């Protein structure tokens, strides 16, 4: 079973981006989560290619890019060029998810789709054979530091059943309101990858907090 922590750089100190990226690089986290927001798909704007390239330079870890943008097709290949190992776009942001998956894979990266809290995971059934990852949003996308939406538990369990019964290799990632208080249960419910922003970066010792997010499972 996969047990990966993907700290979200949205909660890092942008005045010390290099320092914070190197801290994650030296931690037990295997992935780095990058949130791209365009101010249209979500009511917030984060950062784009130059910042992603700077993070890429500071760490060779697996770069997990979460696009909260409209018309993702236009930019998918450029995110791969900027260093993304995995590009995840939103199901709600495109009319042609299959075409978007193909663009990402042709560019040489892994492909993921994310669903907002109100979108049922069942809409992804036919796409699972082509998907490396499904990202379940457990808060409304747009901001860090929100509370975990309880309805997300059932979505994780349903998706776990869909993946296992179809013998797919798709990973389940969850994003929003994740902390050491719910990480063990999330892994138990069937998640493979946990995104954590404020829980990691607001902790007095972020590296210890990352270990706690993983360790809690083993206890
Ligand atoms: C929200 C982003 C998240 C965010 C999570 O739209 O997709 O990745 O950084 O932040 P926390 O872990 O603080 O809920
Ligand atoms: Zn995210």
PDB file of C-alpha atoms and ligand atoms in Angstrom:
ATOM      1  CA  UNK A   1       0.000   0.000   0.000  1.00  0.00           C
ATOM      2  CA  UNK A   2       1.154   3.517  -0.794  1.00  0.00           C
ATOM      3  CA  UNK A   3       1.419   6.042   2.059  1.00  0.00           C
ATOM      4  CA  UNK A   4       2.588   9.371   0.665  1.00  0.00           C
ATOM      5  CA  UNK A   5       2.532  12.883   2.132  1.00  0.00           C
ATOM      6  CA  UNK A   6       2.453  15.781  -0.343  1.00  0.00           C
ATOM      7  CA  UNK A   7       3.014  19.096   1.503  1.00  0.00           C
ATOM      8  CA  UNK A   8       1.242  21.997  -0.210  1.00  0.00           C
ATOM      9  CA  UNK A   9       3.611  24.866  -1.056  1.00  0.00           C
ATOM     10  CA  UNK A  10       0.609  27.237  -1.002  1.00  0.00           C
ATOM     11  CA  UNK A  11       1.195  27.478   2.765  1.00  0.00           C
ATOM     12  CA  UNK A  12       4.977  27.986   2.473  1.00  0.00           C
ATOM     13  CA  UNK A  13       6.674  31.333   3.197  1.00  0.00           C
ATOM     14  CA  UNK A  14       7.096  32.821  -0.303  1.00  0.00           C
ATOM     15  CA  UNK A  15       9.778  35.131   1.060  1.00  0.00           C
ATOM     16  CA  UNK A  16      11.790  31.979   1.775  1.00  0.00           C
ATOM     17  CA  UNK A  17      10.610  29.663  -0.957  1.00  0.00           C
ATOM     18  CA  UNK A  18      14.029  28.107  -1.496  1.00  0.00           C
ATOM     19  CA  UNK A  19      14.485  27.412   2.239  1.00  0.00           C
ATOM     20  CA  UNK A  20      10.988  25.917   2.600  1.00  0.00           C
ATOM     21  CA  UNK A  21      11.385  23.730  -0.510  1.00  0.00           C
ATOM     22  CA  UNK A  22      14.737  22.409   0.775  1.00  0.00           C
ATOM     23  CA  UNK A  23      13.108  21.682   4.118  1.00  0.00           C
ATOM     24  CA  UNK A  24      10.474  19.536   2.359  1.00  0.00           C
ATOM     25  CA  UNK A  25      13.235  17.963   0.291  1.00  0.00           C
ATOM     26  CA  UNK A  26      14.998  16.865   3.487  1.00  0.00           C
ATOM     27  CA  UNK A  27      11.764  15.571   5.078  1.00  0.00           C
ATOM     28  CA  UNK A  28       9.921  12.239   4.963  1.00  0.00           C
ATOM     29  CA  UNK A  29       7.458  13.663   2.407  1.00  0.00           C
ATOM     30  CA  UNK A  30       7.862  11.902  -0.949  1.00  0.00           C
ATOM     31  CA  UNK A  31       5.913  14.444  -3.024  1.00  0.00           C
ATOM     32  CA  UNK A  32       5.581  18.246  -3.247  1.00  0.00           C
ATOM     33  CA  UNK A  33       2.091  19.646  -3.954  1.00  0.00           C
ATOM     34  CA  UNK A  34       1.826  22.751  -6.142  1.00  0.00           C
ATOM     35  CA  UNK A  35      -1.507  24.640  -6.292  1.00  0.00           C
ATOM     36  CA  UNK A  36      -2.071  26.724  -9.421  1.00  0.00           C
ATOM     37  CA  UNK A  37      -5.101  29.069  -9.247  1.00  0.00           C
ATOM     38  CA  UNK A  38      -6.259  31.411 -12.002  1.00  0.00           C
ATOM     39  CA  UNK A  39      -8.805  33.642 -10.256  1.00  0.00           C
ATOM     40  CA  UNK A  40     -11.540  32.289 -12.595  1.00  0.00           C
ATOM     41  CA  UNK A  41     -12.002  28.609 -11.714  1.00  0.00           C
ATOM     42  CA  UNK A  42     -11.485  29.585  -8.073  1.00  0.00           C
ATOM     43  CA  UNK A  43     -11.748  32.999  -6.370  1.00  0.00           C
ATOM     44  CA  UNK A  44      -8.014  33.227  -5.706  1.00  0.00           C
ATOM     45  CA  UNK A  45      -4.739  33.564  -7.658  1.00  0.00           C
ATOM     46  CA  UNK A  46      -1.607  31.709  -6.570  1.00  0.00           C
ATOM     47  CA  UNK A  47       1.425  31.382  -8.866  1.00  0.00           C
ATOM     48  CA  UNK A  48       2.605  30.057 -12.226  1.00  0.00           C
ATOM     49  CA  UNK A  49       5.566  28.808 -14.248  1.00  0.00           C
ATOM     50  CA  UNK A  50       8.496  30.870 -12.833  1.00  0.00           C
ATOM     51  CA  UNK A  51       7.673  29.870  -9.258  1.00  0.00           C
ATOM     52  CA  UNK A  52       7.202  26.225 -10.238  1.00  0.00           C
ATOM     53  CA  UNK A  53      10.583  26.233 -11.986  1.00  0.00           C
ATOM     54  CA  UNK A  54      12.215  27.696  -8.853  1.00  0.00           C
ATOM     55  CA  UNK A  55      10.679  24.943  -6.695  1.00  0.00           C
ATOM     56  CA  UNK A  56      11.812  22.334  -9.251  1.00  0.00           C
ATOM     57  CA  UNK A  57      15.393  23.632  -8.948  1.00  0.00           C
ATOM     58  CA  UNK A  58      15.360  23.386  -5.166  1.00  0.00           C
ATOM     59  CA  UNK A  59      14.185  19.757  -5.013  1.00  0.00           C
ATOM     60  CA  UNK A  60      14.227  16.655  -7.207  1.00  0.00           C
ATOM     61  CA  UNK A  61      11.196  15.207  -5.374  1.00  0.00           C
ATOM     62  CA  UNK A  62       8.053  14.123  -7.241  1.00  0.00           C
ATOM     63  CA  UNK A  63       6.236  17.300  -8.231  1.00  0.00           C
ATOM     64  CA  UNK A  64       2.464  16.991  -7.901  1.00  0.00           C
ATOM     65  CA  UNK A  65       0.817  19.918  -9.723  1.00  0.00           C
ATOM     66  CA  UNK A  66      -2.866  20.647  -8.965  1.00  0.00           C
ATOM     67  CA  UNK A  67      -4.417  22.953 -11.554  1.00  0.00           C
ATOM     68  CA  UNK A  68      -7.419  24.989 -10.448  1.00  0.00           C
ATOM     69  CA  UNK A  69      -7.746  26.764 -13.803  1.00  0.00           C
ATOM     70  CA  UNK A  70     -10.251  26.978 -16.663  1.00  0.00           C
ATOM     71  CA  UNK A  71      -9.280  25.629 -20.095  1.00  0.00           C
ATOM     72  CA  UNK A  72      -6.434  23.498 -18.659  1.00  0.00           C
ATOM     73  CA  UNK A  73      -5.739  22.017 -22.154  1.00  0.00           C
ATOM     74  CA  UNK A  74      -4.038  25.268 -23.150  1.00  0.00           C
ATOM     75  CA  UNK A  75      -1.284  24.935 -20.544  1.00  0.00           C
ATOM     76  CA  UNK A  76      -0.886  21.239 -19.698  1.00  0.00           C
ATOM     77  CA  UNK A  77       2.269  20.667 -21.750  1.00  0.00           C
ATOM     78  CA  UNK A  78       3.880  23.801 -20.317  1.00  0.00           C
ATOM     79  CA  UNK A  79       3.403  22.522 -16.768  1.00  0.00           C
ATOM     80  CA  UNK A  80       5.191  19.320 -17.736  1.00  0.00           C
ATOM     81  CA  UNK A  81       8.012  21.389 -19.276  1.00  0.00           C
ATOM     82  CA  UNK A  82       8.209  23.423 -16.046  1.00  0.00           C
ATOM     83  CA  UNK A  83       8.980  20.213 -14.173  1.00  0.00           C
ATOM     84  CA  UNK A  84       5.679  18.576 -13.173  1.00  0.00           C
ATOM     85  CA  UNK A  85       5.841  14.792 -12.676  1.00  0.00           C
ATOM     86  CA  UNK A  86       2.061  14.615 -12.306  1.00  0.00           C
ATOM     87  CA  UNK A  87      -0.476  17.110 -13.644  1.00  0.00           C
ATOM     88  CA  UNK A  88      -3.977  17.056 -12.164  1.00  0.00           C
ATOM     89  CA  UNK A  89      -6.757  19.134 -13.715  1.00  0.00           C
ATOM     90  CA  UNK A  90     -10.356  19.578 -12.570  1.00  0.00           C
ATOM     91  CA  UNK A  91     -13.166  17.458 -14.018  1.00  0.00           C
ATOM     92  CA  UNK A  92     -15.393  20.558 -13.811  1.00  0.00           C
ATOM     93  CA  UNK A  93     -12.956  22.650 -15.891  1.00  0.00           C
ATOM     94  CA  UNK A  94     -13.044  20.767 -19.189  1.00  0.00           C
ATOM     95  CA  UNK A  95     -15.441  19.185 -21.695  1.00  0.00           C
ATOM     96  CA  UNK A  96     -12.812  16.738 -22.886  1.00  0.00           C
ATOM     97  CA  UNK A  97     -11.119  14.995 -19.952  1.00  0.00           C
ATOM     98  CA  UNK A  98      -9.866  12.176 -22.191  1.00  0.00           C
ATOM     99  CA  UNK A  99      -8.146  14.652 -24.513  1.00  0.00           C
ATOM    100  CA  UNK A 100      -6.536  16.432 -21.546  1.00  0.00           C
ATOM    101  CA  UNK A 101      -5.219  13.123 -20.143  1.00  0.00           C
ATOM    102  CA  UNK A 102      -3.704  12.357 -23.553  1.00  0.00           C
ATOM    103  CA  UNK A 103      -1.929  15.743 -23.728  1.00  0.00           C
ATOM    104  CA  UNK A 104      -0.353  15.218 -20.277  1.00  0.00           C
ATOM    105  CA  UNK A 105       0.805  11.689 -21.086  1.00  0.00           C
ATOM    106  CA  UNK A 106       2.154  12.652 -24.505  1.00  0.00           C
ATOM    107  CA  UNK A 107       4.174  15.377 -22.762  1.00  0.00           C
ATOM    108  CA  UNK A 108       5.712  12.693 -20.538  1.00  0.00           C
ATOM    109  CA  UNK A 109       3.976  13.099 -17.157  1.00  0.00           C
ATOM    110  CA  UNK A 110       1.409  11.196 -15.115  1.00  0.00           C
ATOM    111  CA  UNK A 111      -2.202  12.362 -15.350  1.00  0.00           C
ATOM    112  CA  UNK A 112      -4.740  13.042 -12.604  1.00  0.00           C
ATOM    113  CA  UNK A 113      -8.266  14.422 -12.337  1.00  0.00           C
ATOM    114  CA  UNK A 114      -9.662  16.281  -9.346  1.00  0.00           C
ATOM    115  CA  UNK A 115     -13.286  16.543  -8.251  1.00  0.00           C
ATOM    116  CA  UNK A 116     -14.785  19.365  -6.191  1.00  0.00           C
ATOM    117  CA  UNK A 117     -16.810  18.431  -3.072  1.00  0.00           C
ATOM    118  CA  UNK A 118     -20.156  18.513  -4.959  1.00  0.00           C
ATOM    119  CA  UNK A 119     -18.988  16.305  -7.858  1.00  0.00           C
ATOM    120  CA  UNK A 120     -19.626  12.575  -7.294  1.00  0.00           C
ATOM    121  CA  UNK A 121     -16.673  10.254  -7.913  1.00  0.00           C
ATOM    122  CA  UNK A 122     -18.924   8.018 -10.022  1.00  0.00           C
ATOM    123  CA  UNK A 123     -18.489  10.421 -12.979  1.00  0.00           C
ATOM    124  CA  UNK A 124     -14.898   9.109 -13.264  1.00  0.00           C
ATOM    125  CA  UNK A 125     -15.808   5.419 -13.669  1.00  0.00           C
ATOM    126  CA  UNK A 126     -15.035   5.201 -17.406  1.00  0.00           C
ATOM    127  CA  UNK A 127     -11.808   7.209 -17.081  1.00  0.00           C
ATOM    128  CA  UNK A 128     -10.126   5.118 -14.368  1.00  0.00           C
ATOM    129  CA  UNK A 129      -8.174   2.862 -16.774  1.00  0.00           C
ATOM    130  CA  UNK A 130      -6.383   5.973 -18.096  1.00  0.00           C
ATOM    131  CA  UNK A 131      -5.922   7.823 -14.807  1.00  0.00           C
ATOM    132  CA  UNK A 132      -2.799   7.646 -12.650  1.00  0.00           C
ATOM    133  CA  UNK A 133      -4.531   9.517  -9.840  1.00  0.00           C
ATOM    134  CA  UNK A 134      -7.850  10.930  -8.644  1.00  0.00           C
ATOM    135  CA  UNK A 135      -7.703  13.933  -6.306  1.00  0.00           C
ATOM    136  CA  UNK A 136     -10.719  14.279  -4.031  1.00  0.00           C
ATOM    137  CA  UNK A 137     -11.136  17.853  -2.776  1.00  0.00           C
ATOM    138  CA  UNK A 138     -12.186  17.729   0.878  1.00  0.00           C
ATOM    139  CA  UNK A 139     -12.662  21.535   0.970  1.00  0.00           C
ATOM    140  CA  UNK A 140     -13.906  23.973  -1.682  1.00  0.00           C
ATOM    141  CA  UNK A 141     -10.793  24.647  -3.773  1.00  0.00           C
ATOM    142  CA  UNK A 142      -9.240  28.097  -3.520  1.00  0.00           C
ATOM    143  CA  UNK A 143      -7.744  28.506  -0.074  1.00  0.00           C
ATOM    144  CA  UNK A 144      -5.610  26.692   2.470  1.00  0.00           C
ATOM    145  CA  UNK A 145      -6.560  26.395   6.127  1.00  0.00           C
ATOM    146  CA  UNK A 146     -10.212  25.314   5.728  1.00  0.00           C
ATOM    147  CA  UNK A 147     -11.990  22.553   7.675  1.00  0.00           C
ATOM    148  CA  UNK A 148     -12.303  19.042   6.262  1.00  0.00           C
ATOM    149  CA  UNK A 149     -15.762  18.377   4.747  1.00  0.00           C
ATOM    150  CA  UNK A 150     -17.094  15.223   6.424  1.00  0.00           C
ATOM    151  CA  UNK A 151     -18.938  14.041   3.298  1.00  0.00           C
ATOM    152  CA  UNK A 152     -15.508  13.300   1.796  1.00  0.00           C
ATOM    153  CA  UNK A 153     -15.161  10.034   3.749  1.00  0.00           C
ATOM    154  CA  UNK A 154     -17.880   8.330   1.712  1.00  0.00           C
ATOM    155  CA  UNK A 155     -16.342   9.571  -1.543  1.00  0.00           C
ATOM    156  CA  UNK A 156     -12.995   8.010  -0.603  1.00  0.00           C
ATOM    157  CA  UNK A 157     -14.599   4.661   0.266  1.00  0.00           C
ATOM    158  CA  UNK A 158     -16.710   4.627  -2.911  1.00  0.00           C
ATOM    159  CA  UNK A 159     -13.708   5.447  -5.105  1.00  0.00           C
ATOM    160  CA  UNK A 160     -11.587   2.801  -3.317  1.00  0.00           C
ATOM    161  CA  UNK A 161     -14.266   0.202  -4.139  1.00  0.00           C
ATOM    162  CA  UNK A 162     -14.462   1.357  -7.782  1.00  0.00           C
ATOM    163  CA  UNK A 163     -10.658   1.126  -8.212  1.00  0.00           C
ATOM    164  CA  UNK A 164     -10.273  -2.216  -6.440  1.00  0.00           C
ATOM    165  CA  UNK A 165     -13.219  -3.904  -8.140  1.00  0.00           C
ATOM    166  CA  UNK A 166     -11.997  -2.769 -11.566  1.00  0.00           C
ATOM    167  CA  UNK A 167      -8.380  -3.793 -10.778  1.00  0.00           C
ATOM    168  CA  UNK A 168      -7.167  -0.297 -11.696  1.00  0.00           C
ATOM    169  CA  UNK A 169      -3.851   1.179 -10.528  1.00  0.00           C
ATOM    170  CA  UNK A 170      -5.195   4.691  -9.925  1.00  0.00           C
ATOM    171  CA  UNK A 171      -3.952   6.378  -6.737  1.00  0.00           C
ATOM    172  CA  UNK A 172      -6.359   8.251  -4.454  1.00  0.00           C
ATOM    173  CA  UNK A 173      -5.191  11.634  -3.179  1.00  0.00           C
ATOM    174  CA  UNK A 174      -7.122  13.865  -0.783  1.00  0.00           C
ATOM    175  CA  UNK A 175      -6.651  17.611  -0.388  1.00  0.00           C
ATOM    176  CA  UNK A 176      -8.023  20.051   2.186  1.00  0.00           C
ATOM    177  CA  UNK A 177      -8.228  20.052   5.967  1.00  0.00           C
ATOM    178  CA  UNK A 178      -5.810  17.135   6.389  1.00  0.00           C
ATOM    179  CA  UNK A 179      -3.856  16.975   9.663  1.00  0.00           C
ATOM    180  CA  UNK A 180      -2.347  14.470  12.071  1.00  0.00           C
ATOM    181  CA  UNK A 181      -5.821  14.268  13.641  1.00  0.00           C
ATOM    182  CA  UNK A 182      -7.338  12.544  10.575  1.00  0.00           C
ATOM    183  CA  UNK A 183      -4.360  11.175   8.596  1.00  0.00           C
ATOM    184  CA  UNK A 184      -4.501   7.637   9.994  1.00  0.00           C
ATOM    185  CA  UNK A 185      -8.222   7.333   9.254  1.00  0.00           C
ATOM    186  CA  UNK A 186      -7.719   8.710   5.741  1.00  0.00           C
ATOM    187  CA  UNK A 187      -5.102   6.083   4.939  1.00  0.00           C
ATOM    188  CA  UNK A 188      -7.407   3.460   6.478  1.00  0.00           C
ATOM    189  CA  UNK A 189     -10.331   4.633   4.347  1.00  0.00           C
ATOM    190  CA  UNK A 190      -8.264   4.014   1.205  1.00  0.00           C
ATOM    191  CA  UNK A 191      -6.244   7.163   0.448  1.00  0.00           C
ATOM    192  CA  UNK A 192      -2.731   6.703  -0.971  1.00  0.00           C
ATOM    193  CA  UNK A 193      -1.604  10.335  -0.912  1.00  0.00           C
ATOM    194  CA  UNK A 194      -2.450  13.046   1.637  1.00  0.00           C
ATOM    195  CA  UNK A 195      -1.961  16.741   0.802  1.00  0.00           C
ATOM    196  CA  UNK A 196      -1.276  18.923   3.840  1.00  0.00           C
ATOM    197  CA  UNK A 197      -0.636  22.655   3.724  1.00  0.00           C
ATOM    198  CA  UNK A 198      -1.354  24.578   6.906  1.00  0.00           C
ATOM    199  CA  UNK A 199      -0.903  21.486   9.103  1.00  0.00           C
ATOM    200  CA  UNK A 200       2.718  21.225   7.913  1.00  0.00           C
ATOM    201  CA  UNK A 201       3.774  24.845   7.521  1.00  0.00           C
ATOM    202  CA  UNK A 202       2.093  26.241  10.636  1.00  0.00           C
ATOM    203  CA  UNK A 203       3.609  23.525  12.822  1.00  0.00           C
ATOM    204  CA  UNK A 204       6.499  24.566  15.076  1.00  0.00           C
ATOM    205  CA  UNK A 205       8.532  21.714  13.547  1.00  0.00           C
ATOM    206  CA  UNK A 206       7.223  21.001   9.999  1.00  0.00           C
ATOM    207  CA  UNK A 207       9.501  17.982   9.456  1.00  0.00           C
ATOM    208  CA  UNK A 208       8.306  16.379  12.685  1.00  0.00           C
ATOM    209  CA  UNK A 209       4.709  17.140  11.668  1.00  0.00           C
ATOM    210  CA  UNK A 210       5.227  15.324   8.335  1.00  0.00           C
ATOM    211  CA  UNK A 211       6.542  12.310  10.237  1.00  0.00           C
ATOM    212  CA  UNK A 212       3.513  12.479  12.500  1.00  0.00           C
ATOM    213  CA  UNK A 213       1.189  12.475   9.458  1.00  0.00           C
ATOM    214  CA  UNK A 214       2.835   9.224   8.312  1.00  0.00           C
ATOM    215  CA  UNK A 215       3.654   7.688  11.690  1.00  0.00           C
ATOM    216  CA  UNK A 216       0.140   7.997  13.070  1.00  0.00           C
ATOM    217  CA  UNK A 217      -0.805   5.305  10.610  1.00  0.00           C
ATOM    218  CA  UNK A 218       1.826   2.902  11.911  1.00  0.00           C
ATOM    219  CA  UNK A 219       0.873   3.346  15.574  1.00  0.00           C
TER     220      UNK A 219
HETATM  221  C1  LIG B   1      -6.867  24.336  -1.795  1.00  0.00           C
HETATM  222  C2  LIG B   1      -5.618  23.640  -2.233  1.00  0.00           C
HETATM  223  C3  LIG B   1      -4.933  22.871  -1.167  1.00  0.00           C
HETATM  224  C4  LIG B   1      -4.489  23.665   0.037  1.00  0.00           C
HETATM  225  C5  LIG B   1      -4.670  22.741   1.204  1.00  0.00           C
HETATM  226  O1  LIG B   1      -7.587  24.755  -2.900  1.00  0.00           O
HETATM  227  O2  LIG B   1      -5.893  22.736  -3.293  1.00  0.00           O
HETATM  228  O3  LIG B   1      -3.843  22.112  -1.685  1.00  0.00           O
HETATM  229  O4  LIG B   1      -3.164  24.107  -0.023  1.00  0.00           O
HETATM  230  O5  LIG B   1      -4.458  23.457   2.373  1.00  0.00           O
HETATM  231  P1  LIG B   1      -4.780  22.852   3.809  1.00  0.00           P
HETATM  232  O6  LIG B   1      -3.980  21.592   3.973  1.00  0.00           O
HETATM  233  O7  LIG B   1      -4.323  23.952   4.716  1.00  0.00           O
HETATM  234  O8  LIG B   1      -6.262  22.592   3.894  1.00  0.00           O
HETATM  235 ZN1  LIG B   2      -4.237  21.349  -3.919  1.00  0.00          ZN
END
